[in-house]
PDB file of C-alpha atoms in Angstrom:
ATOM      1  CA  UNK A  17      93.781 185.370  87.344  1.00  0.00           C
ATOM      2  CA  UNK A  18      95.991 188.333  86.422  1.00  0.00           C
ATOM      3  CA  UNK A  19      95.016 191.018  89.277  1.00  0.00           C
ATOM      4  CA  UNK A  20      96.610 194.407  89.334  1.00  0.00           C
ATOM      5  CA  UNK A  21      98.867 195.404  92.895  1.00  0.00           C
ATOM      6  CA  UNK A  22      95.674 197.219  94.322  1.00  0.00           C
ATOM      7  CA  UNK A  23      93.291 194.383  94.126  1.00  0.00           C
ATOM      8  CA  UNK A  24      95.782 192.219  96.019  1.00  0.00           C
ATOM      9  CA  UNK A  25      96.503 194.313  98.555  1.00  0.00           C
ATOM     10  CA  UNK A  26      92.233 194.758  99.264  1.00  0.00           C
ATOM     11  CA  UNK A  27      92.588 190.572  99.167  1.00  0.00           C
ATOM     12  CA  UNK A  28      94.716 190.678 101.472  1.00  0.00           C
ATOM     13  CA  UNK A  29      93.605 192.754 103.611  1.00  0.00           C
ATOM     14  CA  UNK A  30      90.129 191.109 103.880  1.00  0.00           C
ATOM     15  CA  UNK A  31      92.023 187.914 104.833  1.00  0.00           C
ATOM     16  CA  UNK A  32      94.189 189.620 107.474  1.00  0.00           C
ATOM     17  CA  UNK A  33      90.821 190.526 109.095  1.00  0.00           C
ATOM     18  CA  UNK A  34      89.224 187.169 108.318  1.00  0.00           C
ATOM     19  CA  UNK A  35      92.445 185.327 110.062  1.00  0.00           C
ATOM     20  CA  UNK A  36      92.296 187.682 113.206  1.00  0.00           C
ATOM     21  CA  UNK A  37      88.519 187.292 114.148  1.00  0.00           C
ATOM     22  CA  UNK A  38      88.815 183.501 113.121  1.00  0.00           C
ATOM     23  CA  UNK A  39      91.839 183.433 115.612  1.00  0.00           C
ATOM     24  CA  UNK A  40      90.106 185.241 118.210  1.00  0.00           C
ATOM     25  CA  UNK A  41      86.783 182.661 117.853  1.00  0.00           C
ATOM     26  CA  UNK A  42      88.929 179.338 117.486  1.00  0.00           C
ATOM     27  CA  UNK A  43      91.434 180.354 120.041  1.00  0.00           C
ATOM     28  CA  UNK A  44      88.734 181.647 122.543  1.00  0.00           C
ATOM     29  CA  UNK A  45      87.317 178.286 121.584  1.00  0.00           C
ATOM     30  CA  UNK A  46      90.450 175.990 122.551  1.00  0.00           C
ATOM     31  CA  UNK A  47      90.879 178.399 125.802  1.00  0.00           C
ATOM     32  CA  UNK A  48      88.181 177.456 127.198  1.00  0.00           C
ATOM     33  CA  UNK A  49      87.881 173.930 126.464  1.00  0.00           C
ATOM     34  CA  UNK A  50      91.951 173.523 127.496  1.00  0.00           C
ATOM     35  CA  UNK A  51      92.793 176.331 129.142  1.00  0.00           C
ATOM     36  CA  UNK A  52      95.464 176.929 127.074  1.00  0.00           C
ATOM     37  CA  UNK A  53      96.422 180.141 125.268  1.00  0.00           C
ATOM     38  CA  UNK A  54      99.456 181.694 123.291  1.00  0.00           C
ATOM     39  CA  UNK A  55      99.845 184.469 125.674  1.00  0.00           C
ATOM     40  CA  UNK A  56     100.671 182.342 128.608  1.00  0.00           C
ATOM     41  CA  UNK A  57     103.063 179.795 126.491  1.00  0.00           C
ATOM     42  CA  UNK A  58     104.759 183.070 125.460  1.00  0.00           C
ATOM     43  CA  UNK A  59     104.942 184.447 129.178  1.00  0.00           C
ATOM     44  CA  UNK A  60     106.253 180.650 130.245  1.00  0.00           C
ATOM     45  CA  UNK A  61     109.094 180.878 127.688  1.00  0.00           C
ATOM     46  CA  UNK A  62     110.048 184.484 127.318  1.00  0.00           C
ATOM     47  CA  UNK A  63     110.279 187.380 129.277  1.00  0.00           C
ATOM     48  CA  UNK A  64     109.143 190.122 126.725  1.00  0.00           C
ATOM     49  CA  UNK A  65     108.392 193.886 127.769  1.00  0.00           C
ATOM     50  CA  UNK A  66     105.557 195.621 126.833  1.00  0.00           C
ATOM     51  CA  UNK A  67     106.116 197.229 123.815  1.00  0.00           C
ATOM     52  CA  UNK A  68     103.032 199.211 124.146  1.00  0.00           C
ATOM     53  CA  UNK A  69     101.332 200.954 120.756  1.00  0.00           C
ATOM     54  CA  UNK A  70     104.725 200.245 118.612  1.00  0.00           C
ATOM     55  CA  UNK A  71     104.896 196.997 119.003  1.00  0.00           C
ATOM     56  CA  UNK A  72     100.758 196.482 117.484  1.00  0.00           C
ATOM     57  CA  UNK A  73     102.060 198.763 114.377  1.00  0.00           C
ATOM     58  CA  UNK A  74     104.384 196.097 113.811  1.00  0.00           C
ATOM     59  CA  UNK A  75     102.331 193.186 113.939  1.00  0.00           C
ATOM     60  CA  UNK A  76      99.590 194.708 111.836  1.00  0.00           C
ATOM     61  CA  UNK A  77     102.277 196.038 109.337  1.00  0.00           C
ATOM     62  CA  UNK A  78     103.973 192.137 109.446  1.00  0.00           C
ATOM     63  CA  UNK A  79     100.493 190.683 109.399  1.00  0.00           C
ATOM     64  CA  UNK A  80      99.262 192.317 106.095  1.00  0.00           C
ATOM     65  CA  UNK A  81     102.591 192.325 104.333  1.00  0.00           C
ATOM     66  CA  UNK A  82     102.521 188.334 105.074  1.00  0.00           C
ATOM     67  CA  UNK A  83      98.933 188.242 103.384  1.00  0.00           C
ATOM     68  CA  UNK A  84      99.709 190.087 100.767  1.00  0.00           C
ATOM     69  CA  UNK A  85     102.633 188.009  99.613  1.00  0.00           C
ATOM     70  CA  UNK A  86      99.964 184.706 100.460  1.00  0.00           C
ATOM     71  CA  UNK A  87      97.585 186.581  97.875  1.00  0.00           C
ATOM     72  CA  UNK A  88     100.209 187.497  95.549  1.00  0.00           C
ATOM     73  CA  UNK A  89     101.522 183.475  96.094  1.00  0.00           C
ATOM     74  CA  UNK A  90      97.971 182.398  95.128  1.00  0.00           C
ATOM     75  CA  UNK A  91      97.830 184.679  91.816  1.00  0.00           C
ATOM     76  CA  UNK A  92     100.635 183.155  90.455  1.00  0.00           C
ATOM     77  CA  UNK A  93      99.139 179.149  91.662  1.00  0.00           C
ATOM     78  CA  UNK A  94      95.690 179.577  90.719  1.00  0.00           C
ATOM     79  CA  UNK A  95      96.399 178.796  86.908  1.00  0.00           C
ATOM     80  CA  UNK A  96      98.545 175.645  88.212  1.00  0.00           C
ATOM     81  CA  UNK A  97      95.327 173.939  89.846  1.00  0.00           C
ATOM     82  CA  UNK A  98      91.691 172.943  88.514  1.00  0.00           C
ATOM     83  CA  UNK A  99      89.865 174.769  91.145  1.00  0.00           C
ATOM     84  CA  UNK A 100      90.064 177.495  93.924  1.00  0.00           C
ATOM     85  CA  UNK A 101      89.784 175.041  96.670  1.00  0.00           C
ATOM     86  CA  UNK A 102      92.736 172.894  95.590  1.00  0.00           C
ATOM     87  CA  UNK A 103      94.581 175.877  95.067  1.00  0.00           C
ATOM     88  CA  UNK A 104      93.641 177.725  98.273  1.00  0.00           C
ATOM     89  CA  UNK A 105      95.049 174.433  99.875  1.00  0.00           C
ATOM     90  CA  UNK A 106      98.266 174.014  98.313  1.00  0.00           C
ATOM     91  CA  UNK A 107      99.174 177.657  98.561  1.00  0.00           C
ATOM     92  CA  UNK A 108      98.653 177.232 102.513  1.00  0.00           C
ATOM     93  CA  UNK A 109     100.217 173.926 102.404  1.00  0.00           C
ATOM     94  CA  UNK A 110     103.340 175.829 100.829  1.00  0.00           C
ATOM     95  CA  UNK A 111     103.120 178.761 103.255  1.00  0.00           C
ATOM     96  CA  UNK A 112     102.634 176.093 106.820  1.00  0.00           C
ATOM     97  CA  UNK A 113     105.332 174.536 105.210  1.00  0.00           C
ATOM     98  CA  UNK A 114     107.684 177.129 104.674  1.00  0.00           C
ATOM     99  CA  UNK A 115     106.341 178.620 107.889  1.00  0.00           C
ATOM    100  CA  UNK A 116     107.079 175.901 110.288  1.00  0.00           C
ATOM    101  CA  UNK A 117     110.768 174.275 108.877  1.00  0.00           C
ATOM    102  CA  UNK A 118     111.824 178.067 109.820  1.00  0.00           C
ATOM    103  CA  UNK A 119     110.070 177.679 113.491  1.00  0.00           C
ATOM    104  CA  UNK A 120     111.510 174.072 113.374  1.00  0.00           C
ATOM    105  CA  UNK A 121     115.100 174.988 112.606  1.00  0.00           C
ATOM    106  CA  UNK A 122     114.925 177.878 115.768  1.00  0.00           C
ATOM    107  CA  UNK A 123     113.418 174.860 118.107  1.00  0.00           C
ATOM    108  CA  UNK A 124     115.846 172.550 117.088  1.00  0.00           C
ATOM    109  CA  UNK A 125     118.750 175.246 117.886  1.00  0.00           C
ATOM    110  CA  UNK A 126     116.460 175.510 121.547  1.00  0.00           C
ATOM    111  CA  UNK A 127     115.683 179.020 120.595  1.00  0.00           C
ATOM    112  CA  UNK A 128     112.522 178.093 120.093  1.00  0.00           C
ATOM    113  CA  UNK A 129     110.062 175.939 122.157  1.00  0.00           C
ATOM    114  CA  UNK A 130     108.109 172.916 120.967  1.00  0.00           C
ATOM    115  CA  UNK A 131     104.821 173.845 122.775  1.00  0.00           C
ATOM    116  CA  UNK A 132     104.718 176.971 121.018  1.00  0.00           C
ATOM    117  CA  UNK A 133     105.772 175.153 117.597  1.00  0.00           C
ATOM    118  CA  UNK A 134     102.655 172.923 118.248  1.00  0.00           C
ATOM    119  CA  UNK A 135      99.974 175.666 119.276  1.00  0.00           C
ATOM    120  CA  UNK A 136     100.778 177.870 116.264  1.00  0.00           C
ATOM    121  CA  UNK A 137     100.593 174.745 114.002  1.00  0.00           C
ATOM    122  CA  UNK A 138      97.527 173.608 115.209  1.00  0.00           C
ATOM    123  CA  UNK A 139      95.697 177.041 114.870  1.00  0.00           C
ATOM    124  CA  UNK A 140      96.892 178.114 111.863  1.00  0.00           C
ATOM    125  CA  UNK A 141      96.120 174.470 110.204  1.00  0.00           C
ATOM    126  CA  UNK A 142      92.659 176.109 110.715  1.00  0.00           C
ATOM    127  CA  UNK A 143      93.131 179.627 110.419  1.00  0.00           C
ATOM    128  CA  UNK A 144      95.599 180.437 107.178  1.00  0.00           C
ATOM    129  CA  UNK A 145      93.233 178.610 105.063  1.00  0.00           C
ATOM    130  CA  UNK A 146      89.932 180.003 106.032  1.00  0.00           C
ATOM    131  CA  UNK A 147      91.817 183.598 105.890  1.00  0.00           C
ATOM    132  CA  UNK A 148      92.674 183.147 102.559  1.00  0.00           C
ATOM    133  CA  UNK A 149      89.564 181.947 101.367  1.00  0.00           C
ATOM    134  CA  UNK A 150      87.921 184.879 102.129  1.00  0.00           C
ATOM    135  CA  UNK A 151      90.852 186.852 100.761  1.00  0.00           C
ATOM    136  CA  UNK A 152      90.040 184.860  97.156  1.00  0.00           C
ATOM    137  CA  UNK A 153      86.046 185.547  97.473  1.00  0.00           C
ATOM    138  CA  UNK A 154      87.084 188.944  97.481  1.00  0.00           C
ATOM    139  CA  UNK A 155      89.326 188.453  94.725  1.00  0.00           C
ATOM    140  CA  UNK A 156      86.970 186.959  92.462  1.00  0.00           C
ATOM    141  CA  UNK A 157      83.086 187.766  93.877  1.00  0.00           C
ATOM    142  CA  UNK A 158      82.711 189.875  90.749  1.00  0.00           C
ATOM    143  CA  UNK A 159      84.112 187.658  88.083  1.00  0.00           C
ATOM    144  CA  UNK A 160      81.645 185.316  85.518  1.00  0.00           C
ATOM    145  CA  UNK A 161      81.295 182.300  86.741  1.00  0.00           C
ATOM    146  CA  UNK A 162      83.565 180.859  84.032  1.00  0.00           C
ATOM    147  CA  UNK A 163      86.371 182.943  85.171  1.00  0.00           C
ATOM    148  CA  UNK A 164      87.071 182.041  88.530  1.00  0.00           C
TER     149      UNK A 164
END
């Protein structure tokens, strides 16, 4: 899969989108069964102000600039694994891994908490590879068959 700059960045955008309205379902989900969401563990631990419009630029910019790297990641993998699946896992496997020895190094130092270690690992188990599965359909809806 040799994709130019532009076609990864629409990838990766598409699973941006895909990974907020699949964190808004499965999260809404696990409120209401638990009662437990990532706003109040973050409101339990830290005492964060309002950053108002700023702080959403941010987290969109972060968000797609994190996707685009994961699509980028999965460009180079692809031609390392027999089929998009297995490579759609190991990429996120790589990513959840890298992600959470970083988050497990700050909650080790007790800058970080452990139920907020466990929440994000439990929803993006789900999330990160669903996102960039639809990131990769993108990617490759108009490809041969052969190709993909």
């Amino acid at each position: 899969m040799n994709l130019p700059l532009k076609d990864l960045a629409r990838g990766a955008v598409v699973a941006a989108v895909t990974f907020l309205a699949v964190e808004l379902v499965f999260e809404g989900i696990l409120w209401l069964i638990f009662g437990v969401s990532d706003e109040r563990l973050w409101a339990a631990h830290f005492s964060q102000t309002d950053l108002g419009f700023w702080r959403y630029v941010g987290l969109v910019i972060t968000l797609l600039a994190n996707f685009f790297f994961i699509m980028l990641l999965y460009s180079i993998a692809r031609t390392h694994f027999t089929s998009p699946g297995k490579a759609i896992l190991g990429v996120s496997g790589i990513v959840l891994a890298i992600q959470y020895l970083a988050l497990a190094n700050l909650m080790l130092q007790a800058m970080f908490p452990l139920s907020l270690w466990l929440w994000s690992l439990v929803t993006n188990v789900i999330e990160l590879p669903v996102a960039l599965y639809a990131g990769v359909w993108y990617l490759t809806k108009d490809e041969p068959e052969g190709k993909k």
